[in-house]
JSON list of C-alpha atoms in Angstrom, two decimals:
[
{"chain": "Q", "resi": 1, "resn": "MET", "atom": "CA", "xyz": [108.62, -39.01, -178.95]},
{"chain": "Q", "resi": 2, "resn": "GLN", "atom": "CA", "xyz": [109.16, -36.94, -175.82]},
{"chain": "Q", "resi": 3, "resn": "GLN", "atom": "CA", "xyz": [106.29, -34.85, -174.54]},
{"chain": "Q", "resi": 4, "resn": "TRP", "atom": "CA", "xyz": [106.83, -31.43, -172.93]},
{"chain": "Q", "resi": 5, "resn": "VAL", "atom": "CA", "xyz": [105.63, -32.87, -169.61]},
{"chain": "Q", "resi": 6, "resn": "ASP", "atom": "CA", "xyz": [108.52, -35.37, -169.74]},
{"chain": "Q", "resi": 7, "resn": "LEU", "atom": "CA", "xyz": [111.05, -32.72, -170.75]},
{"chain": "Q", "resi": 8, "resn": "LYS", "atom": "CA", "xyz": [110.07, -30.50, -167.82]},
{"chain": "Q", "resi": 9, "resn": "LYS", "atom": "CA", "xyz": [111.14, -33.35, -165.49]},
{"chain": "Q", "resi": 10, "resn": "LEU", "atom": "CA", "xyz": [114.52, -33.73, -167.19]},
{"chain": "Q", "resi": 11, "resn": "ARG", "atom": "CA", "xyz": [117.52, -33.17, -164.94]},
{"chain": "Q", "resi": 12, "resn": "TRP", "atom": "CA", "xyz": [119.26, -30.40, -166.86]},
{"chain": "Q", "resi": 13, "resn": "GLY", "atom": "CA", "xyz": [122.40, -30.83, -164.78]},
{"chain": "Q", "resi": 14, "resn": "SER", "atom": "CA", "xyz": [123.19, -33.95, -166.81]},
{"chain": "Q", "resi": 15, "resn": "LEU", "atom": "CA", "xyz": [123.10, -31.96, -170.04]},
{"chain": "Q", "resi": 16, "resn": "LEU", "atom": "CA", "xyz": [125.28, -29.26, -168.51]},
{"chain": "Q", "resi": 17, "resn": "LEU", "atom": "CA", "xyz": [127.81, -31.95, -167.59]},
{"chain": "Q", "resi": 18, "resn": "LEU", "atom": "CA", "xyz": [127.82, -33.07, -171.22]},
{"chain": "Q", "resi": 19, "resn": "GLY", "atom": "CA", "xyz": [128.65, -29.52, -172.28]},
{"chain": "Q", "resi": 20, "resn": "GLY", "atom": "CA", "xyz": [131.41, -29.53, -169.69]},
{"chain": "Q", "resi": 21, "resn": "GLY", "atom": "CA", "xyz": [132.85, -32.62, -171.38]},
{"chain": "Q", "resi": 22, "resn": "LEU", "atom": "CA", "xyz": [133.10, -30.74, -174.67]},
{"chain": "Q", "resi": 23, "resn": "SER", "atom": "CA", "xyz": [134.82, -27.87, -172.88]},
{"chain": "Q", "resi": 24, "resn": "LEU", "atom": "CA", "xyz": [137.26, -30.27, -171.24]},
{"chain": "Q", "resi": 25, "resn": "ALA", "atom": "CA", "xyz": [138.22, -31.75, -174.60]},
{"chain": "Q", "resi": 26, "resn": "ALA", "atom": "CA", "xyz": [138.82, -28.29, -176.04]},
{"chain": "Q", "resi": 27, "resn": "ALA", "atom": "CA", "xyz": [141.00, -27.37, -173.06]},
{"chain": "Q", "resi": 28, "resn": "VAL", "atom": "CA", "xyz": [143.00, -30.61, -173.36]},
{"chain": "Q", "resi": 29, "resn": "LYS", "atom": "CA", "xyz": [143.65, -29.92, -177.02]},
{"chain": "Q", "resi": 30, "resn": "ALA", "atom": "CA", "xyz": [144.50, -26.23, -176.49]},
{"chain": "Q", "resi": 31, "resn": "ASN", "atom": "CA", "xyz": [146.99, -26.93, -173.68]},
{"chain": "Q", "resi": 32, "resn": "GLY", "atom": "CA", "xyz": [149.12, -29.43, -175.58]},
{"chain": "Q", "resi": 33, "resn": "VAL", "atom": "CA", "xyz": [147.95, -32.53, -173.76]},
{"chain": "Q", "resi": 34, "resn": "THR", "atom": "CA", "xyz": [147.36, -34.30, -177.09]},
{"chain": "Q", "resi": 35, "resn": "GLU", "atom": "CA", "xyz": [150.99, -33.73, -178.08]},
{"chain": "Q", "resi": 36, "resn": "PHE", "atom": "CA", "xyz": [152.10, -35.09, -174.70]},
{"chain": "Q", "resi": 37, "resn": "ILE", "atom": "CA", "xyz": [149.96, -38.20, -175.15]},
{"chain": "Q", "resi": 38, "resn": "GLY", "atom": "CA", "xyz": [151.43, -38.68, -178.62]},
{"chain": "Q", "resi": 39, "resn": "ALA", "atom": "CA", "xyz": [154.99, -38.44, -177.32]},
{"chain": "Q", "resi": 40, "resn": "GLN", "atom": "CA", "xyz": [154.27, -40.94, -174.54]},
{"chain": "Q", "resi": 41, "resn": "ALA", "atom": "CA", "xyz": [152.70, -43.39, -176.99]},
{"chain": "Q", "resi": 42, "resn": "MET", "atom": "CA", "xyz": [155.98, -43.69, -178.90]},
{"chain": "Q", "resi": 43, "resn": "GLY", "atom": "CA", "xyz": [157.13, -45.99, -176.11]},
{"chain": "Q", "resi": 44, "resn": "LEU", "atom": "CA", "xyz": [154.60, -48.54, -177.37]},
{"chain": "Q", "resi": 45, "resn": "SER", "atom": "CA", "xyz": [156.42, -49.18, -180.66]},
{"chain": "Q", "resi": 46, "resn": "PHE", "atom": "CA", "xyz": [157.85, -52.49, -179.43]},
{"chain": "Q", "resi": 47, "resn": "LEU", "atom": "CA", "xyz": [154.37, -53.93, -178.77]},
{"chain": "Q", "resi": 48, "resn": "PRO", "atom": "CA", "xyz": [152.45, -56.09, -181.24]},
{"chain": "Q", "resi": 49, "resn": "VAL", "atom": "CA", "xyz": [149.68, -54.32, -183.16]},
{"chain": "Q", "resi": 50, "resn": "PHE", "atom": "CA", "xyz": [147.01, -56.27, -181.25]},
{"chain": "Q", "resi": 51, "resn": "LEU", "atom": "CA", "xyz": [148.18, -54.88, -177.91]},
{"chain": "Q", "resi": 52, "resn": "ILE", "atom": "CA", "xyz": [148.44, -51.35, -179.29]},
{"chain": "Q", "resi": 53, "resn": "LEU", "atom": "CA", "xyz": [144.88, -51.66, -180.58]},
{"chain": "Q", "resi": 54, "resn": "LEU", "atom": "CA", "xyz": [143.73, -53.01, -177.22]},
{"chain": "Q", "resi": 55, "resn": "ALA", "atom": "CA", "xyz": [145.39, -50.10, -175.39]},
{"chain": "Q", "resi": 56, "resn": "VAL", "atom": "CA", "xyz": [143.99, -47.45, -177.74]},
{"chain": "Q", "resi": 57, "resn": "ILE", "atom": "CA", "xyz": [140.47, -48.87, -177.84]},
{"chain": "Q", "resi": 58, "resn": "SER", "atom": "CA", "xyz": [140.41, -49.33, -174.06]},
{"chain": "Q", "resi": 59, "resn": "ALA", "atom": "CA", "xyz": [141.52, -45.75, -173.53]},
{"chain": "Q", "resi": 60, "resn": "VAL", "atom": "CA", "xyz": [138.90, -44.40, -175.94]},
{"chain": "Q", "resi": 61, "resn": "VAL", "atom": "CA", "xyz": [136.03, -46.50, -174.53]},
{"chain": "Q", "resi": 62, "resn": "PHE", "atom": "CA", "xyz": [136.67, -45.28, -171.01]},
{"chain": "Q", "resi": 63, "resn": "LEU", "atom": "CA", "xyz": [137.66, -41.70, -171.93]},
{"chain": "Q", "resi": 64, "resn": "THR", "atom": "CA", "xyz": [134.40, -41.26, -173.80]},
{"chain": "Q", "resi": 65, "resn": "GLU", "atom": "CA", "xyz": [132.59, -41.86, -170.51]},
{"chain": "Q", "resi": 66, "resn": "LEU", "atom": "CA", "xyz": [133.97, -38.53, -169.29]},
{"chain": "Q", "resi": 67, "resn": "THR", "atom": "CA", "xyz": [133.82, -36.49, -172.47]},
{"chain": "Q", "resi": 68, "resn": "SER", "atom": "CA", "xyz": [131.43, -36.54, -175.41]},
{"chain": "Q", "resi": 69, "resn": "ASN", "atom": "CA", "xyz": [132.00, -38.87, -178.36]},
{"chain": "Q", "resi": 70, "resn": "THR", "atom": "CA", "xyz": [132.68, -35.88, -180.58]},
{"chain": "Q", "resi": 71, "resn": "ALA", "atom": "CA", "xyz": [135.14, -34.35, -178.15]},
{"chain": "Q", "resi": 72, "resn": "THR", "atom": "CA", "xyz": [136.96, -37.65, -177.70]},
{"chain": "Q", "resi": 73, "resn": "THR", "atom": "CA", "xyz": [137.39, -38.25, -181.41]},
{"chain": "Q", "resi": 74, "resn": "ALA", "atom": "CA", "xyz": [138.23, -34.61, -182.14]},
{"chain": "Q", "resi": 75, "resn": "THR", "atom": "CA", "xyz": [140.99, -34.80, -179.55]},
{"chain": "Q", "resi": 76, "resn": "LEU", "atom": "CA", "xyz": [142.41, -38.27, -180.22]},
{"chain": "Q", "resi": 77, "resn": "VAL", "atom": "CA", "xyz": [142.04, -38.87, -183.96]},
{"chain": "Q", "resi": 78, "resn": "PRO", "atom": "CA", "xyz": [144.75, -36.32, -184.92]},
{"chain": "Q", "resi": 79, "resn": "VAL", "atom": "CA", "xyz": [147.07, -37.79, -182.28]},
{"chain": "Q", "resi": 80, "resn": "LEU", "atom": "CA", "xyz": [146.47, -41.37, -183.43]},
{"chain": "Q", "resi": 81, "resn": "ALA", "atom": "CA", "xyz": [146.89, -40.43, -187.08]},
{"chain": "Q", "resi": 82, "resn": "ALA", "atom": "CA", "xyz": [150.21, -38.76, -186.26]},
{"chain": "Q", "resi": 83, "resn": "ILE", "atom": "CA", "xyz": [151.72, -41.51, -184.10]},
{"chain": "Q", "resi": 84, "resn": "ALA", "atom": "CA", "xyz": [150.57, -44.52, -186.15]},
{"chain": "Q", "resi": 85, "resn": "PRO", "atom": "CA", "xyz": [153.30, -44.25, -188.83]},
{"chain": "Q", "resi": 86, "resn": "ALA", "atom": "CA", "xyz": [155.98, -43.91, -186.13]},
{"chain": "Q", "resi": 87, "resn": "LEU", "atom": "CA", "xyz": [154.64, -47.14, -184.64]},
{"chain": "Q", "resi": 88, "resn": "GLY", "atom": "CA", "xyz": [154.80, -48.82, -188.05]},
{"chain": "Q", "resi": 89, "resn": "ILE", "atom": "CA", "xyz": [151.00, -48.93, -188.37]},
{"chain": "Q", "resi": 90, "resn": "HIS", "atom": "CA", "xyz": [148.74, -47.49, -191.06]},
{"chain": "Q", "resi": 91, "resn": "PRO", "atom": "CA", "xyz": [146.78, -44.59, -189.48]},
{"chain": "Q", "resi": 92, "resn": "TYR", "atom": "CA", "xyz": [143.43, -46.17, -190.40]},
{"chain": "Q", "resi": 93, "resn": "THR", "atom": "CA", "xyz": [144.30, -49.18, -188.25]},
{"chain": "Q", "resi": 94, "resn": "LEU", "atom": "CA", "xyz": [144.09, -46.96, -185.16]},
{"chain": "Q", "resi": 95, "resn": "VAL", "atom": "CA", "xyz": [141.76, -44.16, -186.26]},
{"chain": "Q", "resi": 96, "resn": "ILE", "atom": "CA", "xyz": [138.79, -46.23, -187.49]},
{"chain": "Q", "resi": 97, "resn": "PRO", "atom": "CA", "xyz": [138.52, -48.54, -184.44]},
{"chain": "Q", "resi": 98, "resn": "ALA", "atom": "CA", "xyz": [139.07, -45.58, -182.09]},
{"chain": "Q", "resi": 99, "resn": "SER", "atom": "CA", "xyz": [136.27, -43.65, -183.81]},
{"chain": "Q", "resi": 100, "resn": "ILE", "atom": "CA", "xyz": [133.93, -46.62, -183.45]},
{"chain": "Q", "resi": 101, "resn": "ALA", "atom": "CA", "xyz": [134.99, -47.13, -179.81]},
{"chain": "Q", "resi": 102, "resn": "ALA", "atom": "CA", "xyz": [134.07, -43.52, -179.03]},
{"chain": "Q", "resi": 103, "resn": "SER", "atom": "CA", "xyz": [130.44, -44.49, -179.54]},
{"chain": "Q", "resi": 104, "resn": "CYS", "atom": "CA", "xyz": [130.61, -47.06, -176.74]},
{"chain": "Q", "resi": 105, "resn": "ALA", "atom": "CA", "xyz": [129.73, -44.99, -173.71]},
{"chain": "Q", "resi": 106, "resn": "PHE", "atom": "CA", "xyz": [127.20, -46.75, -171.54]},
{"chain": "Q", "resi": 107, "resn": "MET", "atom": "CA", "xyz": [128.25, -46.21, -167.92]},
{"chain": "Q", "resi": 108, "resn": "LEU", "atom": "CA", "xyz": [127.69, -42.57, -167.03]},
{"chain": "Q", "resi": 109, "resn": "PRO", "atom": "CA", "xyz": [124.87, -40.10, -167.61]},
{"chain": "Q", "resi": 110, "resn": "ILE", "atom": "CA", "xyz": [127.33, -37.48, -168.88]},
{"chain": "Q", "resi": 111, "resn": "ALA", "atom": "CA", "xyz": [128.76, -39.75, -171.59]},
{"chain": "Q", "resi": 112, "resn": "THR", "atom": "CA", "xyz": [126.13, -39.16, -174.29]},
{"chain": "Q", "resi": 113, "resn": "PRO", "atom": "CA", "xyz": [122.92, -37.17, -174.68]},
{"chain": "Q", "resi": 114, "resn": "PRO", "atom": "CA", "xyz": [120.83, -40.39, -174.78]},
{"chain": "Q", "resi": 115, "resn": "ASN", "atom": "CA", "xyz": [122.43, -41.49, -171.50]},
{"chain": "Q", "resi": 116, "resn": "ALA", "atom": "CA", "xyz": [121.61, -38.11, -169.97]},
{"chain": "Q", "resi": 117, "resn": "ILE", "atom": "CA", "xyz": [118.01, -38.32, -171.16]},
{"chain": "Q", "resi": 118, "resn": "VAL", "atom": "CA", "xyz": [117.54, -41.86, -169.84]},
{"chain": "Q", "resi": 119, "resn": "PHE", "atom": "CA", "xyz": [119.08, -40.91, -166.51]},
{"chain": "Q", "resi": 120, "resn": "GLY", "atom": "CA", "xyz": [117.11, -37.68, -166.40]},
{"chain": "Q", "resi": 121, "resn": "SER", "atom": "CA", "xyz": [113.85, -39.60, -166.75]},
{"chain": "Q", "resi": 122, "resn": "GLY", "atom": "CA", "xyz": [114.37, -40.88, -163.21]},
{"chain": "Q", "resi": 123, "resn": "HIS", "atom": "CA", "xyz": [113.67, -44.50, -164.16]},
{"chain": "Q", "resi": 124, "resn": "ILE", "atom": "CA", "xyz": [117.32, -45.61, -163.99]},
{"chain": "Q", "resi": 125, "resn": "SER", "atom": "CA", "xyz": [119.81, -44.73, -161.27]},
{"chain": "Q", "resi": 126, "resn": "SER", "atom": "CA", "xyz": [123.44, -43.81, -161.82]},
{"chain": "Q", "resi": 127, "resn": "GLN", "atom": "CA", "xyz": [124.45, -47.02, -160.04]},
{"chain": "Q", "resi": 128, "resn": "GLN", "atom": "CA", "xyz": [122.31, -49.12, -162.42]},
{"chain": "Q", "resi": 129, "resn": "MET", "atom": "CA", "xyz": [123.92, -47.38, -165.38]},
{"chain": "Q", "resi": 130, "resn": "ARG", "atom": "CA", "xyz": [127.42, -48.09, -164.06]},
{"chain": "Q", "resi": 131, "resn": "LYS", "atom": "CA", "xyz": [126.72, -51.77, -163.29]},
{"chain": "Q", "resi": 132, "resn": "THR", "atom": "CA", "xyz": [125.21, -52.48, -166.69]},
{"chain": "Q", "resi": 133, "resn": "GLY", "atom": "CA", "xyz": [127.41, -50.08, -168.63]},
{"chain": "Q", "resi": 134, "resn": "ILE", "atom": "CA", "xyz": [130.72, -51.60, -167.55]},
{"chain": "Q", "resi": 135, "resn": "TRP", "atom": "CA", "xyz": [129.70, -54.92, -169.10]},
{"chain": "Q", "resi": 136, "resn": "LEU", "atom": "CA", "xyz": [128.56, -53.27, -172.31]},
{"chain": "Q", "resi": 137, "resn": "ASN", "atom": "CA", "xyz": [131.83, -51.32, -172.47]},
{"chain": "Q", "resi": 138, "resn": "LEU", "atom": "CA", "xyz": [133.89, -54.50, -171.98]},
{"chain": "Q", "resi": 139, "resn": "ILE", "atom": "CA", "xyz": [131.91, -56.35, -174.65]},
{"chain": "Q", "resi": 140, "resn": "CYS", "atom": "CA", "xyz": [132.35, -53.48, -177.12]},
{"chain": "Q", "resi": 141, "resn": "LEU", "atom": "CA", "xyz": [136.04, -53.17, -176.28]},
{"chain": "Q", "resi": 142, "resn": "THR", "atom": "CA", "xyz": [136.56, -56.89, -176.95]},
{"chain": "Q", "resi": 143, "resn": "VAL", "atom": "CA", "xyz": [134.54, -57.00, -180.17]},
{"chain": "Q", "resi": 144, "resn": "ILE", "atom": "CA", "xyz": [136.10, -53.85, -181.66]},
{"chain": "Q", "resi": 145, "resn": "THR", "atom": "CA", "xyz": [139.63, -54.96, -180.77]},
{"chain": "Q", "resi": 146, "resn": "LEU", "atom": "CA", "xyz": [139.17, -58.45, -182.23]},
{"chain": "Q", "resi": 147, "resn": "LEU", "atom": "CA", "xyz": [137.53, -57.14, -185.41]},
{"chain": "Q", "resi": 148, "resn": "ALA", "atom": "CA", "xyz": [140.14, -54.41, -185.87]},
{"chain": "Q", "resi": 149, "resn": "ALA", "atom": "CA", "xyz": [143.02, -56.84, -185.37]},
{"chain": "Q", "resi": 150, "resn": "THR", "atom": "CA", "xyz": [141.47, -59.37, -187.73]},
{"chain": "Q", "resi": 151, "resn": "LEU", "atom": "CA", "xyz": [140.20, -57.03, -190.43]},
{"chain": "Q", "resi": 152, "resn": "SER", "atom": "CA", "xyz": [142.70, -54.16, -190.37]},
{"chain": "Q", "resi": 153, "resn": "ASN", "atom": "CA", "xyz": [144.41, -55.03, -193.67]},
{"chain": "Q", "resi": 154, "resn": "PHE", "atom": "CA", "xyz": [141.06, -55.55, -195.40]},
{"chain": "Q", "resi": 155, "resn": "MET", "atom": "CA", "xyz": [139.74, -52.32, -193.87]},
{"chain": "Q", "resi": 156, "resn": "ILE", "atom": "CA", "xyz": [142.70, -50.34, -195.25]},
{"chain": "Q", "resi": 157, "resn": "GLN", "atom": "CA", "xyz": [142.22, -51.80, -198.74]},
{"chain": "Q", "resi": 158, "resn": "VAL", "atom": "CA", "xyz": [138.51, -50.93, -198.73]},
{"chain": "Q", "resi": 159, "resn": "VAL", "atom": "CA", "xyz": [139.06, -47.36, -197.52]},
{"chain": "Q", "resi": 160, "resn": "THR", "atom": "CA", "xyz": [142.03, -46.58, -199.78]},
{"chain": "Q", "resi": 161, "resn": "GLY", "atom": "CA", "xyz": [140.56, -48.35, -202.82]}
]
């Protein structure tokens, strides 16, 4: 539990950056960037599902470092759900792993409120977060991609009943 003494030392700039990430996601959505991304993704239809999953999950893991998890999923889930059928993939095959991947933000203080709080405590530097976080991101990216590729048919059956 945080004490008021600890909260007074918090670097509020980190939390303001988090709010900026939410604003950025709203601007991206409002200006048609999501539609542009969807149109560009149609060029991936010749790729195997594993590589499409790898590309999507990689993009989400690293995008969520710059915007909040909520903003990332709010922006990308509708795009992924729309382009999946055109790629010959059930929407859940892209949407579920992408939603999970959005929770894998370990590199930057602005990525999640817990990251901002840890950084704001002054005990961990931004450089330490980046060095450790990149490895955690790569591990998550690998695990989510392998599980999604392996379990996608089972996952669809469970979700759709």
